Amino acid sequence: MPKQFWKGSALLAPVPAALVTCGTPDKPNVLTIGWTGIVCTRPPMTYISVRPERYSHDIIRDSGEFVINLTTSAMVRATDFCGVRSGRDIDKFDACGLHVLPAHEVSAPIIEESPVCLECRVTESKLLGSHTMFLAEIVGIDADERYIDSKGKLNLQQCGLAAYAHGEYFALGRKLGDFGFSVRKKKKKK
Ligand SMILES: Cc1cc2nc3c(=O)[nH]c(=O)nc-3n(C[C@H](O)[C@H](O)[C@H](O)COP(=O)(O)O)c2cc1C
């Protein structure tokens, strides 16, 4: 099938539609972030790209801390809402029925309803153009005990994670395999 060639754009999909919290448990804010990812394993590092006009931008710049809260199908309405309303005008936690809890390592709060929260401390920031990229170390993880089995394994499949692709939200689908399955030797039947 022939492909059309288009000019470059931000068409990477799927990406997480994460809820990024900033501020403090007493004065929190939350915004939806699609431009995020992992950039290093050791030390564990991530980035978020935030437009300078967002209310959250200066809070993150000044505190140097934020939390990436993964979102689920059950949270998708709140995820969209937090991406189209500003904390300048409204308490988004109240409006969406989201609850904050204190984090362990950073001043920014975590969201109780989120299954996995990544506590992040900014190491560098760079204005790239439309967005400031905040590069950050992931200094702690808060994982919902409901999804951790007796062996300590986190079963993300059970969380009902949501994804964002080219302007639309999706529920993560069925499992297709796991890391290395393509080369793994099958166990012999006894
Ligand atoms: C799915 C989705 C993804 C978004 N991703 C980003 C992003 O990566 N960076 C950004 O600056 N804004 C992003 N936004 C927009 C902000 O979340 C939105 O402007 C928000 O209202 C800012 O809130 P604040 O003013 O309280 O900080 C996204 C919005 C949606 C709905």
mmCIF file with all atom_site columns, N, CA and C in Angstrom, residues 21 23 25 65-67 69 100-111 116-121 138-145 148:
data_model
loop_
_atom_site.group_PDB
_atom_site.id
_atom_site.type_symbol
_atom_site.label_atom_id
_atom_site.label_alt_id
_atom_site.label_comp_id
_atom_site.label_asym_id
_atom_site.label_entity_id
_atom_site.label_seq_id
_atom_site.pdbx_PDB_ins_code
_atom_site.Cartn_x
_atom_site.Cartn_y
_atom_site.Cartn_z
_atom_site.occupancy
_atom_site.B_iso_or_equiv
_atom_site.pdbx_formal_charge
_atom_site.auth_seq_id
_atom_site.auth_comp_id
_atom_site.auth_asym_id
_atom_site.auth_atom_id
_atom_site.pdbx_PDB_model_num
ATOM 1   N N  . THR A 1 21  ? 0.477  15.878 38.619 1.00 0.00 ? 21  THR A N  1
ATOM 2   C CA . THR A 1 21  ? 0.152  16.724 39.767 1.00 0.00 ? 21  THR A CA 1
ATOM 3   C C  . THR A 1 21  ? 1.360  17.568 40.159 1.00 0.00 ? 21  THR A C  1
ATOM 4   N N  . GLY A 1 23  ? 2.431  21.324 42.861 1.00 0.00 ? 23  GLY A N  1
ATOM 5   C CA . GLY A 1 23  ? 2.018  22.089 44.043 1.00 0.00 ? 23  GLY A CA 1
ATOM 6   C C  . GLY A 1 23  ? 2.219  21.256 45.296 1.00 0.00 ? 23  GLY A C  1
ATOM 7   N N  . PRO A 1 25  ? -0.060 19.095 48.746 1.00 0.00 ? 25  PRO A N  1
ATOM 8   C CA . PRO A 1 25  ? -1.374 18.514 49.085 1.00 0.00 ? 25  PRO A CA 1
ATOM 9   C C  . PRO A 1 25  ? -2.381 19.579 49.522 1.00 0.00 ? 25  PRO A C  1
ATOM 10  N N  . GLU A 1 65  ? 9.388  19.875 41.157 1.00 0.00 ? 65  GLU A N  1
ATOM 11  C CA . GLU A 1 65  ? 8.833  18.555 41.464 1.00 0.00 ? 65  GLU A CA 1
ATOM 12  C C  . GLU A 1 65  ? 7.453  18.377 40.838 1.00 0.00 ? 65  GLU A C  1
ATOM 13  N N  . PHE A 1 66  ? 7.147  17.136 40.476 1.00 0.00 ? 66  PHE A N  1
ATOM 14  C CA . PHE A 1 66  ? 5.806  16.789 39.978 1.00 0.00 ? 66  PHE A CA 1
ATOM 15  C C  . PHE A 1 66  ? 5.624  15.288 40.113 1.00 0.00 ? 66  PHE A C  1
ATOM 16  N N  . VAL A 1 67  ? 4.391  14.854 39.921 1.00 0.00 ? 67  VAL A N  1
ATOM 17  C CA . VAL A 1 67  ? 4.090  13.414 39.953 1.00 0.00 ? 67  VAL A CA 1
ATOM 18  C C  . VAL A 1 67  ? 3.329  13.059 38.681 1.00 0.00 ? 67  VAL A C  1
ATOM 19  N N  . ASN A 1 69  ? 0.812  10.588 37.290 1.00 0.00 ? 69  ASN A N  1
ATOM 20  C CA . ASN A 1 69  ? -0.175 9.610  37.746 1.00 0.00 ? 69  ASN A CA 1
ATOM 21  C C  . ASN A 1 69  ? -0.756 8.912  36.523 1.00 0.00 ? 69  ASN A C  1
ATOM 22  N N  . VAL A 1 100 ? -6.364 13.701 46.735 1.00 0.00 ? 100 VAL A N  1
ATOM 23  C CA . VAL A 1 100 ? -4.903 13.776 46.817 1.00 0.00 ? 100 VAL A CA 1
ATOM 24  C C  . VAL A 1 100 ? -4.406 13.091 48.078 1.00 0.00 ? 100 VAL A C  1
ATOM 25  N N  . LEU A 1 101 ? -3.225 12.515 47.951 1.00 0.00 ? 101 LEU A N  1
ATOM 26  C CA . LEU A 1 101 ? -2.503 11.939 49.091 1.00 0.00 ? 101 LEU A CA 1
ATOM 27  C C  . LEU A 1 101 ? -1.095 12.513 49.054 1.00 0.00 ? 101 LEU A C  1
ATOM 28  N N  . PRO A 1 102 ? -0.433 12.627 50.196 1.00 0.00 ? 102 PRO A N  1
ATOM 29  C CA . PRO A 1 102 ? 0.947  13.107 50.144 1.00 0.00 ? 102 PRO A CA 1
ATOM 30  C C  . PRO A 1 102 ? 1.854  12.059 49.490 1.00 0.00 ? 102 PRO A C  1
ATOM 31  N N  . ALA A 1 103 ? 2.848  12.546 48.768 1.00 0.00 ? 103 ALA A N  1
ATOM 32  C CA . ALA A 1 103 ? 3.848  11.641 48.189 1.00 0.00 ? 103 ALA A CA 1
ATOM 33  C C  . ALA A 1 103 ? 4.911  11.365 49.243 1.00 0.00 ? 103 ALA A C  1
ATOM 34  N N  . HIS A 1 104 ? 5.842  10.457 48.926 1.00 0.00 ? 104 HIS A N  1
ATOM 35  C CA . HIS A 1 104 ? 6.901  10.124 49.889 1.00 0.00 ? 104 HIS A CA 1
ATOM 36  C C  . HIS A 1 104 ? 8.121  11.019 49.746 1.00 0.00 ? 104 HIS A C  1
ATOM 37  N N  . GLU A 1 105 ? 8.497  11.319 48.499 1.00 0.00 ? 105 GLU A N  1
ATOM 38  C CA . GLU A 1 105 ? 9.783  11.981 48.243 1.00 0.00 ? 105 GLU A CA 1
ATOM 39  C C  . GLU A 1 105 ? 9.658  13.401 47.723 1.00 0.00 ? 105 GLU A C  1
ATOM 40  N N  . VAL A 1 106 ? 8.477  13.781 47.246 1.00 0.00 ? 106 VAL A N  1
ATOM 41  C CA . VAL A 1 106 ? 8.329  15.116 46.666 1.00 0.00 ? 106 VAL A CA 1
ATOM 42  C C  . VAL A 1 106 ? 7.151  15.851 47.312 1.00 0.00 ? 106 VAL A C  1
ATOM 43  N N  . SER A 1 107 ? 7.165  17.155 47.136 1.00 0.00 ? 107 SER A N  1
ATOM 44  C CA . SER A 1 107 ? 6.099  17.965 47.748 1.00 0.00 ? 107 SER A CA 1
ATOM 45  C C  . SER A 1 107 ? 4.787  17.853 46.979 1.00 0.00 ? 107 SER A C  1
ATOM 46  N N  . ALA A 1 108 ? 4.865  17.566 45.682 1.00 0.00 ? 108 ALA A N  1
ATOM 47  C CA . ALA A 1 108 ? 3.636  17.429 44.883 1.00 0.00 ? 108 ALA A CA 1
ATOM 48  C C  . ALA A 1 108 ? 2.860  16.204 45.365 1.00 0.00 ? 108 ALA A C  1
ATOM 49  N N  . PRO A 1 109 ? 1.529  16.288 45.358 1.00 0.00 ? 109 PRO A N  1
ATOM 50  C CA . PRO A 1 109 ? 0.739  15.154 45.845 1.00 0.00 ? 109 PRO A CA 1
ATOM 51  C C  . PRO A 1 109 ? 0.556  14.066 44.791 1.00 0.00 ? 109 PRO A C  1
ATOM 52  N N  . ILE A 1 110 ? 0.107  12.895 45.231 1.00 0.00 ? 110 ILE A N  1
ATOM 53  C CA . ILE A 1 110 ? -0.280 11.832 44.293 1.00 0.00 ? 110 ILE A CA 1
ATOM 54  C C  . ILE A 1 110 ? -1.810 11.778 44.257 1.00 0.00 ? 110 ILE A C  1
ATOM 55  N N  . ILE A 1 111 ? -2.334 11.121 43.218 1.00 0.00 ? 111 ILE A N  1
ATOM 56  C CA . ILE A 1 111 ? -3.797 10.963 43.096 1.00 0.00 ? 111 ILE A CA 1
ATOM 57  C C  . ILE A 1 111 ? -4.180 9.577  43.587 1.00 0.00 ? 111 ILE A C  1
ATOM 58  N N  . VAL A 1 116 ? -0.783 3.803  39.574 1.00 0.00 ? 116 VAL A N  1
ATOM 59  C CA . VAL A 1 116 ? 0.672  3.939  39.681 1.00 0.00 ? 116 VAL A CA 1
ATOM 60  C C  . VAL A 1 116 ? 1.049  5.415  39.558 1.00 0.00 ? 116 VAL A C  1
ATOM 61  N N  . CYS A 1 117 ? 1.825  5.903  40.509 1.00 0.00 ? 117 CYS A N  1
ATOM 62  C CA . CYS A 1 117 ? 2.221  7.317  40.525 1.00 0.00 ? 117 CYS A CA 1
ATOM 63  C C  . CYS A 1 117 ? 3.742  7.395  40.577 1.00 0.00 ? 117 CYS A C  1
ATOM 64  N N  . LEU A 1 118 ? 4.314  8.175  39.672 1.00 0.00 ? 118 LEU A N  1
ATOM 65  C CA . LEU A 1 118 ? 5.769  8.305  39.584 1.00 0.00 ? 118 LEU A CA 1
ATOM 66  C C  . LEU A 1 118 ? 6.171  9.660  40.173 1.00 0.00 ? 118 LEU A C  1
ATOM 67  N N  . GLU A 1 119 ? 6.872  9.617  41.283 1.00 0.00 ? 119 GLU A N  1
ATOM 68  C CA . GLU A 1 119 ? 7.306  10.862 41.935 1.00 0.00 ? 119 GLU A CA 1
ATOM 69  C C  . GLU A 1 119 ? 8.589  11.337 41.242 1.00 0.00 ? 119 GLU A C  1
ATOM 70  N N  . CYS A 1 120 ? 8.572  12.588 40.770 1.00 0.00 ? 120 CYS A N  1
ATOM 71  C CA . CYS A 1 120 ? 9.664  13.075 39.907 1.00 0.00 ? 120 CYS A CA 1
ATOM 72  C C  . CYS A 1 120 ? 10.285 14.364 40.435 1.00 0.00 ? 120 CYS A C  1
ATOM 73  N N  . ARG A 1 121 ? 11.613 14.434 40.289 1.00 0.00 ? 121 ARG A N  1
ATOM 74  C CA . ARG A 1 121 ? 12.333 15.654 40.661 1.00 0.00 ? 121 ARG A CA 1
ATOM 75  C C  . ARG A 1 121 ? 13.076 16.167 39.427 1.00 0.00 ? 121 ARG A C  1
ATOM 76  N N  . ILE A 1 138 ? 13.027 9.926  38.363 1.00 0.00 ? 138 ILE A N  1
ATOM 77  C CA . ILE A 1 138 ? 11.882 9.295  39.056 1.00 0.00 ? 138 ILE A CA 1
ATOM 78  C C  . ILE A 1 138 ? 12.419 8.801  40.396 1.00 0.00 ? 138 ILE A C  1
ATOM 79  N N  . VAL A 1 139 ? 12.045 9.517  41.458 1.00 0.00 ? 139 VAL A N  1
ATOM 80  C CA . VAL A 1 139 ? 12.663 9.252  42.767 1.00 0.00 ? 139 VAL A CA 1
ATOM 81  C C  . VAL A 1 139 ? 11.820 8.316  43.624 1.00 0.00 ? 139 VAL A C  1
ATOM 82  N N  . GLY A 1 140 ? 10.643 7.947  43.144 1.00 0.00 ? 140 GLY A N  1
ATOM 83  C CA . GLY A 1 140 ? 9.815  7.006  43.894 1.00 0.00 ? 140 GLY A CA 1
ATOM 84  C C  . GLY A 1 140 ? 8.575  6.639  43.111 1.00 0.00 ? 140 GLY A C  1
ATOM 85  N N  . ILE A 1 141 ? 8.030  5.479  43.461 1.00 0.00 ? 141 ILE A N  1
ATOM 86  C CA . ILE A 1 141 ? 6.812  4.986  42.796 1.00 0.00 ? 141 ILE A CA 1
ATOM 87  C C  . ILE A 1 141 ? 5.791  4.644  43.880 1.00 0.00 ? 141 ILE A C  1
ATOM 88  N N  . ASP A 1 142 ? 4.551  5.025  43.670 1.00 0.00 ? 142 ASP A N  1
ATOM 89  C CA . ASP A 1 142 ? 3.473  4.619  44.563 1.00 0.00 ? 142 ASP A CA 1
ATOM 90  C C  . ASP A 1 142 ? 2.549  3.710  43.751 1.00 0.00 ? 142 ASP A C  1
ATOM 91  N N  . ALA A 1 143 ? 2.540  2.430  44.089 1.00 0.00 ? 143 ALA A N  1
ATOM 92  C CA . ALA A 1 143 ? 1.750  1.459  43.327 1.00 0.00 ? 143 ALA A CA 1
ATOM 93  C C  . ALA A 1 143 ? 0.607  0.937  44.196 1.00 0.00 ? 143 ALA A C  1
ATOM 94  N N  . ASP A 1 144 ? -0.579 0.931  43.628 1.00 0.00 ? 144 ASP A N  1
ATOM 95  C CA . ASP A 1 144 ? -1.781 0.484  44.352 1.00 0.00 ? 144 ASP A CA 1
ATOM 96  C C  . ASP A 1 144 ? -1.640 -0.998 44.718 1.00 0.00 ? 144 ASP A C  1
ATOM 97  N N  . GLU A 1 145 ? -1.765 -1.295 46.002 1.00 0.00 ? 145 GLU A N  1
ATOM 98  C CA . GLU A 1 145 ? -1.560 -2.672 46.488 1.00 0.00 ? 145 GLU A CA 1
ATOM 99  C C  . GLU A 1 145 ? -2.528 -3.674 45.865 1.00 0.00 ? 145 GLU A C  1
ATOM 100 N N  . ILE A 1 148 ? -0.808 -5.616 43.175 1.00 0.00 ? 148 ILE A N  1
ATOM 101 C CA . ILE A 1 148 ? 0.466  -6.293 43.471 1.00 0.00 ? 148 ILE A CA 1
ATOM 102 C C  . ILE A 1 148 ? 0.132  -7.681 44.026 1.00 0.00 ? 148 ILE A C  1
#
